[in-house]
Amino acid sequence: MPVAMGGTAAWLYGIGEVSPSPYEFCTPERKQTKRPNLIIRKRRLDPKDVAIVSDIPATRPWLTVVDLIDSGEELSLVANVLADALERGLVEDEGTLREKIDARGGKSRDAGGGQPVRFVS
């Protein structure tokens, strides 16, 4: 079953202001689509990293944040997703998320070449 990820997952949770278009999903098997507004990625997820949101499987908020960073989303938008997820108590293990974000700090910089992404609570 396809799992919403990235901006699509954030939109389902109602966190941040990331556009869900194109819609982004992942499946464990390779799938193709001709729909220009849909991206399907091949990816295996641990079942514990998936939640049901509005009857749709989606990556958990911590993984959604990491996916947004990895996809090169504008960091101010990622920061808003993270802030909303933390404010609503949607992140179960802040320590692990902090490590994952900080590990990406060397390659995840804002558009102006400024400071790397850092988890601030």
XYZ file of N, CA, C and O in Angstrom:
484
model
N 0.843 -1.184 0.000
C 0.000 0.000 0.000
C 0.885 1.243 0.000
O 1.834 1.327 0.764
N 0.595 2.222 -0.843
C 1.388 3.455 -0.876
C 1.301 4.217 0.447
O 0.266 4.238 1.105
N 2.421 4.859 0.807
C 2.517 5.635 2.040
C 2.876 7.073 1.665
O 3.864 7.302 0.959
N 2.074 8.026 2.144
C 2.362 9.442 1.897
C 3.653 9.821 2.609
O 3.924 9.358 3.722
N 4.441 10.665 1.958
C 5.695 11.102 2.556
C 5.952 12.572 2.211
O 5.218 13.165 1.422
N 6.983 13.143 2.824
C 7.381 14.520 2.525
C 6.256 15.514 2.731
O 5.523 15.464 3.712
N 6.113 16.421 1.768
C 5.095 17.463 1.865
C 3.685 16.919 1.924
O 2.812 17.511 2.560
N 3.456 15.781 1.285
C 2.119 15.176 1.306
C 1.772 14.718 2.722
O 0.672 14.959 3.215
N 2.736 14.087 3.394
C 2.507 13.639 4.774
C 2.302 14.839 5.693
O 1.395 14.844 6.534
N 3.136 15.869 5.538
C 2.993 17.068 6.375
C 1.611 17.682 6.198
O 0.960 18.086 7.166
N 1.148 17.744 4.955
C -0.175 18.295 4.658
C -1.273 17.466 5.328
O -2.214 18.016 5.905
N -1.140 16.142 5.281
C -2.138 15.281 5.927
C -2.204 15.532 7.431
O -3.279 15.553 8.020
N -1.036 15.709 8.052
C -0.993 15.981 9.493
C -1.442 17.408 9.816
O -1.765 17.713 10.958
N -1.414 18.285 8.822
C -1.735 19.684 9.079
C -0.608 20.409 9.783
O -0.851 21.311 10.582
N 0.638 20.014 9.493
C 1.793 20.655 10.116
C 2.598 21.396 9.048
O 2.817 20.892 7.953
N 2.996 22.604 9.396
C 3.774 23.404 8.465
C 2.929 23.936 7.324
O 1.703 23.844 7.336
N 3.630 24.484 6.350
C 2.967 25.086 5.196
C 3.598 24.590 3.905
O 3.769 25.348 2.949
N 3.955 23.321 3.874
C 4.585 22.724 2.697
C 3.487 22.300 1.726
O 2.486 21.710 2.124
N 3.714 22.586 0.472
C 2.738 22.213 -0.552
C 2.743 20.702 -0.774
O 3.810 20.096 -0.882
N 1.558 20.096 -0.864
C 1.513 18.655 -1.126
C 1.567 18.323 -2.614
O 1.269 17.209 -3.017
N 1.920 19.290 -3.439
C 1.922 19.045 -4.879
C 3.334 19.196 -5.425
O 3.985 20.206 -5.152
N 3.834 18.206 -6.121
C 3.117 16.987 -6.479
C 2.964 16.083 -5.252
O 3.760 16.140 -4.326
N 1.925 15.277 -5.273
C 1.722 14.313 -4.193
C 2.854 13.309 -4.240
O 3.269 12.868 -5.309
N 3.370 12.960 -3.056
C 4.518 12.058 -2.987
C 4.194 10.867 -2.095
O 3.789 11.038 -0.947
N 4.376 9.683 -2.659
C 4.131 8.434 -1.942
C 5.312 7.498 -2.151
O 6.090 7.670 -3.091
N 5.418 6.513 -1.287
C 6.424 5.469 -1.473
C 5.768 4.105 -1.329
O 4.741 3.958 -0.658
N 6.364 3.135 -1.994
C 5.910 1.748 -1.932
C 7.148 0.861 -1.913
O 8.207 1.262 -2.411
N 7.043 -0.343 -1.366
C 8.215 -1.216 -1.335
C 8.595 -1.774 -2.709
O 9.720 -2.200 -2.918
N 7.660 -1.758 -3.652
C 7.962 -2.235 -4.999
C 8.011 -1.048 -5.949
O 7.383 -0.035 -5.724
N 8.702 -1.247 -7.043
C 8.787 -0.196 -8.060
C 7.422 -0.035 -8.727
O 6.795 -1.003 -9.143
N 6.975 1.212 -8.805
C 5.709 1.537 -9.472
C 5.960 2.730 -10.382
O 6.799 3.566 -10.098
N 5.204 2.807 -11.446
C 5.301 3.934 -12.355
C 3.932 4.580 -12.500
O 2.907 3.926 -12.335
N 3.981 5.855 -12.819
C 2.746 6.580 -13.066
C 2.991 7.597 -14.175
O 4.102 8.089 -14.334
N 1.960 7.892 -14.914
C 2.044 8.924 -15.942
C 1.410 10.219 -15.451
O 1.364 11.193 -16.185
N 0.932 10.207 -14.221
C 0.285 11.394 -13.665
C 1.353 12.415 -13.271
O 2.218 12.126 -12.438
N 1.322 13.609 -13.833
C 2.356 14.605 -13.549
C 2.315 15.157 -12.119
O 3.299 15.704 -11.650
N 1.196 15.001 -11.449
C 1.061 15.529 -10.091
C 1.300 14.466 -9.019
O 0.925 14.636 -7.872
N 1.967 13.363 -9.398
C 2.179 12.249 -8.475
C 3.596 11.704 -8.620
O 4.049 11.434 -9.735
N 4.283 11.565 -7.494
C 5.604 10.936 -7.455
C 5.488 9.688 -6.591
O 4.968 9.746 -5.472
N 5.969 8.575 -7.117
C 5.979 7.327 -6.353
C 7.429 6.863 -6.259
O 8.077 6.627 -7.271
N 7.925 6.746 -5.043
C 9.307 6.336 -4.808
C 9.340 4.894 -4.298
O 8.450 4.488 -3.557
N 10.371 4.179 -4.677
C 10.565 2.831 -4.139
C 11.292 2.981 -2.802
O 12.379 3.557 -2.727
N 10.654 2.456 -1.748
C 11.222 2.586 -0.408
C 10.545 1.604 0.533
O 9.328 1.506 0.556
N 11.341 0.909 1.289
C 10.801 0.024 2.326
C 10.806 0.771 3.652
O 11.812 1.354 4.032
N 9.677 0.766 4.314
C 9.553 1.431 5.606
C 9.281 0.401 6.696
O 8.574 -0.580 6.466
N 9.815 0.649 7.854
C 9.478 -0.141 9.024
C 8.037 0.219 9.380
O 7.679 1.404 9.394
N 7.181 -0.771 9.655
C 5.786 -0.454 10.000
C 5.644 0.548 11.137
O 4.689 1.322 11.174
N 6.611 0.589 12.057
C 6.520 1.545 13.169
C 6.751 2.991 12.716
O 6.463 3.927 13.455
N 7.231 3.185 11.487
C 7.468 4.522 10.958
C 6.290 5.041 10.140
O 6.392 6.087 9.499
N 5.184 4.308 10.178
C 3.983 4.667 9.410
C 2.802 4.817 10.362
O 2.635 4.030 11.287
N 2.008 5.853 10.139
C 0.779 6.071 10.911
C -0.361 6.280 9.916
O -0.132 6.606 8.756
N -1.567 6.086 10.377
C -2.745 6.334 9.545
C -3.272 7.729 9.881
O -3.574 8.026 11.027
N -3.340 8.580 8.852
C -3.800 9.953 9.021
C -4.939 10.168 8.031
O -4.731 10.028 6.821
N -6.121 10.458 8.533
C -7.299 10.627 7.665
C -7.472 9.420 6.742
O -7.712 9.563 5.545
N -7.301 8.238 7.307
C -7.446 6.958 6.597
C -6.380 6.716 5.529
O -6.542 5.834 4.681
N -5.293 7.473 5.557
C -4.217 7.318 4.577
C -2.918 7.008 5.320
O -2.554 7.737 6.258
N -2.192 5.955 4.922
C -0.892 5.702 5.550
C 0.077 6.842 5.230
O 0.145 7.307 4.085
N 0.803 7.302 6.247
C 1.760 8.396 6.073
C 2.972 8.153 6.960
O 2.861 7.517 8.012
N 4.123 8.670 6.522
C 5.301 8.572 7.383
C 5.033 9.353 8.661
O 4.313 10.352 8.652
N 5.588 8.876 9.758
C 5.425 9.578 11.033
C 6.070 10.960 10.924
O 6.957 11.182 10.098
N 5.630 11.903 11.731
C 6.135 13.274 11.618
C 7.661 13.399 11.675
O 8.238 14.179 10.926
N 8.341 12.631 12.528
C 9.799 12.741 12.592
C 10.427 12.373 11.255
O 11.353 13.038 10.794
N 9.901 11.327 10.615
C 10.440 10.888 9.330
C 10.049 11.863 8.225
O 10.817 12.103 7.287
N 8.892 12.467 8.353
C 8.456 13.489 7.406
C 9.446 14.653 7.418
O 9.859 15.140 6.363
N 9.852 15.091 8.593
C 10.833 16.182 8.717
C 12.149 15.786 8.052
O 12.719 16.541 7.261
N 12.635 14.601 8.346
C 13.889 14.125 7.761
C 13.780 14.034 6.237
O 14.689 14.450 5.510
N 12.658 13.520 5.749
C 12.453 13.420 4.297
C 12.465 14.802 3.640
O 13.014 14.977 2.547
N 11.851 15.776 4.289
C 11.826 17.130 3.732
C 13.241 17.711 3.648
O 13.598 18.354 2.657
N 14.031 17.479 4.669
C 15.427 17.936 4.639
C 16.176 17.246 3.507
O 16.850 17.887 2.699
N 16.037 15.921 3.438
C 16.757 15.144 2.423
C 16.349 15.514 0.999
O 17.152 15.415 0.074
N 15.110 15.952 0.828
C 14.640 16.303 -0.518
C 15.016 17.732 -0.916
O 14.735 18.157 -2.029
N 15.629 18.471 0.014
C 16.061 19.830 -0.300
C 14.983 20.880 -0.148
O 15.099 21.979 -0.693
N 13.941 20.566 0.612
C 12.870 21.549 0.847
C 13.460 22.781 1.527
O 14.443 22.684 2.272
N 12.870 23.937 1.258
C 13.318 25.177 1.879
C 13.306 25.010 3.401
O 12.301 24.600 3.989
N 14.432 25.356 4.022
C 14.598 25.044 5.443
C 13.645 25.808 6.352
O 13.259 25.297 7.402
N 13.216 26.995 5.960
C 12.246 27.712 6.793
C 10.921 26.949 6.825
O 10.238 26.921 7.854
N 10.572 26.301 5.709
C 9.343 25.499 5.668
C 9.499 24.234 6.514
O 8.567 23.827 7.207
N 10.684 23.621 6.457
C 10.946 22.432 7.285
C 10.877 22.807 8.759
O 10.306 22.078 9.571
N 11.439 23.962 9.102
C 11.409 24.421 10.494
C 9.978 24.584 10.989
O 9.663 24.241 12.139
N 9.085 25.080 10.128
C 7.677 25.230 10.510
C 7.010 23.875 10.717
O 6.204 23.706 11.636
N 7.331 22.909 9.859
C 6.789 21.549 10.023
C 7.252 20.979 11.355
O 6.459 20.437 12.134
N 8.550 21.121 11.639
C 9.107 20.606 12.891
C 8.466 21.288 14.098
O 8.055 20.618 15.049
N 8.353 22.606 14.053
C 7.770 23.346 15.180
C 6.332 22.912 15.435
O 5.935 22.685 16.590
N 5.550 22.779 14.382
C 4.156 22.354 14.540
C 4.073 20.936 15.097
O 3.244 20.651 15.971
N 4.924 20.043 14.581
C 4.909 18.654 15.061
C 5.276 18.587 16.541
O 4.645 17.853 17.318
N 6.276 19.353 16.950
C 6.675 19.364 18.360
C 5.584 19.985 19.227
O 5.247 19.458 20.293
N 5.022 21.081 18.772
C 3.975 21.772 19.536
C 2.766 20.873 19.761
O 2.146 20.904 20.817
N 2.435 20.075 18.764
C 1.267 19.186 18.873
C 1.605 17.840 19.505
O 0.742 16.975 19.609
N 2.855 17.645 19.913
C 3.238 16.391 20.569
C 3.260 15.199 19.631
O 3.048 14.066 20.063
N 3.545 15.439 18.347
C 3.531 14.355 17.362
C 4.866 13.628 17.226
O 4.942 12.632 16.518
N 5.907 14.134 17.888
C 7.229 13.506 17.814
C 7.452 12.747 19.110
O 7.521 13.338 20.185
N 7.549 11.419 18.990
C 7.670 10.568 20.176
C 9.063 10.619 20.787
O 9.224 10.578 21.995
N 10.102 10.663 19.966
C 11.477 10.591 20.448
C 12.268 11.779 19.905
O 12.907 11.694 18.862
N 12.218 12.877 20.638
C 12.892 14.091 20.179
C 14.397 13.916 20.092
O 15.041 14.485 19.219
N 14.973 13.106 20.983
C 16.420 12.886 20.976
C 16.901 12.241 19.689
O 17.895 12.675 19.094
N 16.186 11.217 19.236
C 16.558 10.549 17.990
C 16.379 11.486 16.806
O 17.231 11.535 15.910
N 15.299 12.246 16.793
C 15.086 13.195 15.707
C 16.197 14.247 15.698
O 16.725 14.594 14.642
N 16.581 14.717 16.857
C 17.666 15.704 16.960
C 18.937 15.144 16.330
O 19.607 15.829 15.554
N 19.261 13.894 16.635
C 20.463 13.257 16.070
C 20.369 13.166 14.548
O 21.344 13.431 13.840
N 19.208 12.771 14.045
C 19.033 12.619 12.598
C 19.139 13.963 11.877
O 19.728 14.064 10.806
N 18.583 15.006 12.470
C 18.677 16.341 11.864
C 20.113 16.838 11.926
O 20.661 17.314 10.933
N 20.740 16.710 13.090
C 22.111 17.189 13.238
C 23.073 16.431 12.322
O 24.024 17.011 11.810
N 22.811 15.152 12.081
C 23.664 14.367 11.187
C 23.595 14.899 9.759
O 24.530 14.727 8.982
N 22.494 15.548 9.419
C 22.328 16.097 8.073
C 22.840 17.528 7.990
O 22.853 18.115 6.920
N 23.269 18.087 9.095
C 23.677 19.483 9.150
C 24.765 19.866 8.180
O 24.768 20.963 7.650
N 25.674 18.973 7.898
C 26.764 19.294 7.004
C 26.327 19.489 5.571
O 26.940 20.224 4.816
N 25.240 18.839 5.170
C 24.802 18.964 3.777
C 23.506 19.744 3.635
O 23.126 20.095 2.535
N 22.838 20.021 4.730
C 21.537 20.697 4.671
C 21.693 22.121 5.166
O 21.622 22.387 6.349
N 21.928 23.035 4.237
C 22.121 24.438 4.590
C 21.018 25.268 3.953
O 20.429 24.865 2.968
N 20.799 26.434 4.518
C 19.781 27.290 3.924
C 20.251 27.804 2.562
O 21.406 27.659 2.196
N 19.342 28.382 1.819
C 19.627 28.788 0.439
C 20.756 29.807 0.357
O 21.443 29.891 -0.648
N 20.976 30.565 1.398
C 22.030 31.564 1.387
C 23.380 31.012 1.793
O 24.337 31.750 1.949
N 23.487 29.699 1.976
C 24.753 29.089 2.354
C 25.085 29.303 3.815
O 26.225 29.177 4.220
N 24.084 29.618 4.600
C 24.290 29.917 6.018
C 24.476 28.679 6.871
O 25.051 27.688 6.438
N 23.964 28.749 8.052
C 24.179 27.706 9.037
C 23.466 26.411 8.662
O 22.392 26.437 8.050
N 24.043 25.255 9.045
C 23.361 23.997 8.808
C 22.092 23.902 9.643
O 21.920 24.639 10.602
N 21.230 22.978 9.253
C 19.993 22.739 9.992
C 20.356 22.246 11.388
O 21.198 21.375 11.546
N 19.722 22.788 12.389
C 19.923 22.342 13.759
C 18.562 22.223 14.438
O 17.686 23.041 14.216
N 18.434 21.237 15.272
C 17.225 21.018 16.047
C 17.299 21.934 17.251
O 18.256 21.885 18.007
N 16.324 22.781 17.424
C 16.296 23.697 18.570
C 14.969 23.480 19.275
O 13.916 23.521 18.680
N 15.060 23.215 20.574
C 13.806 23.025 21.326
C 13.683 24.058 22.416
O 14.582 24.792 22.708
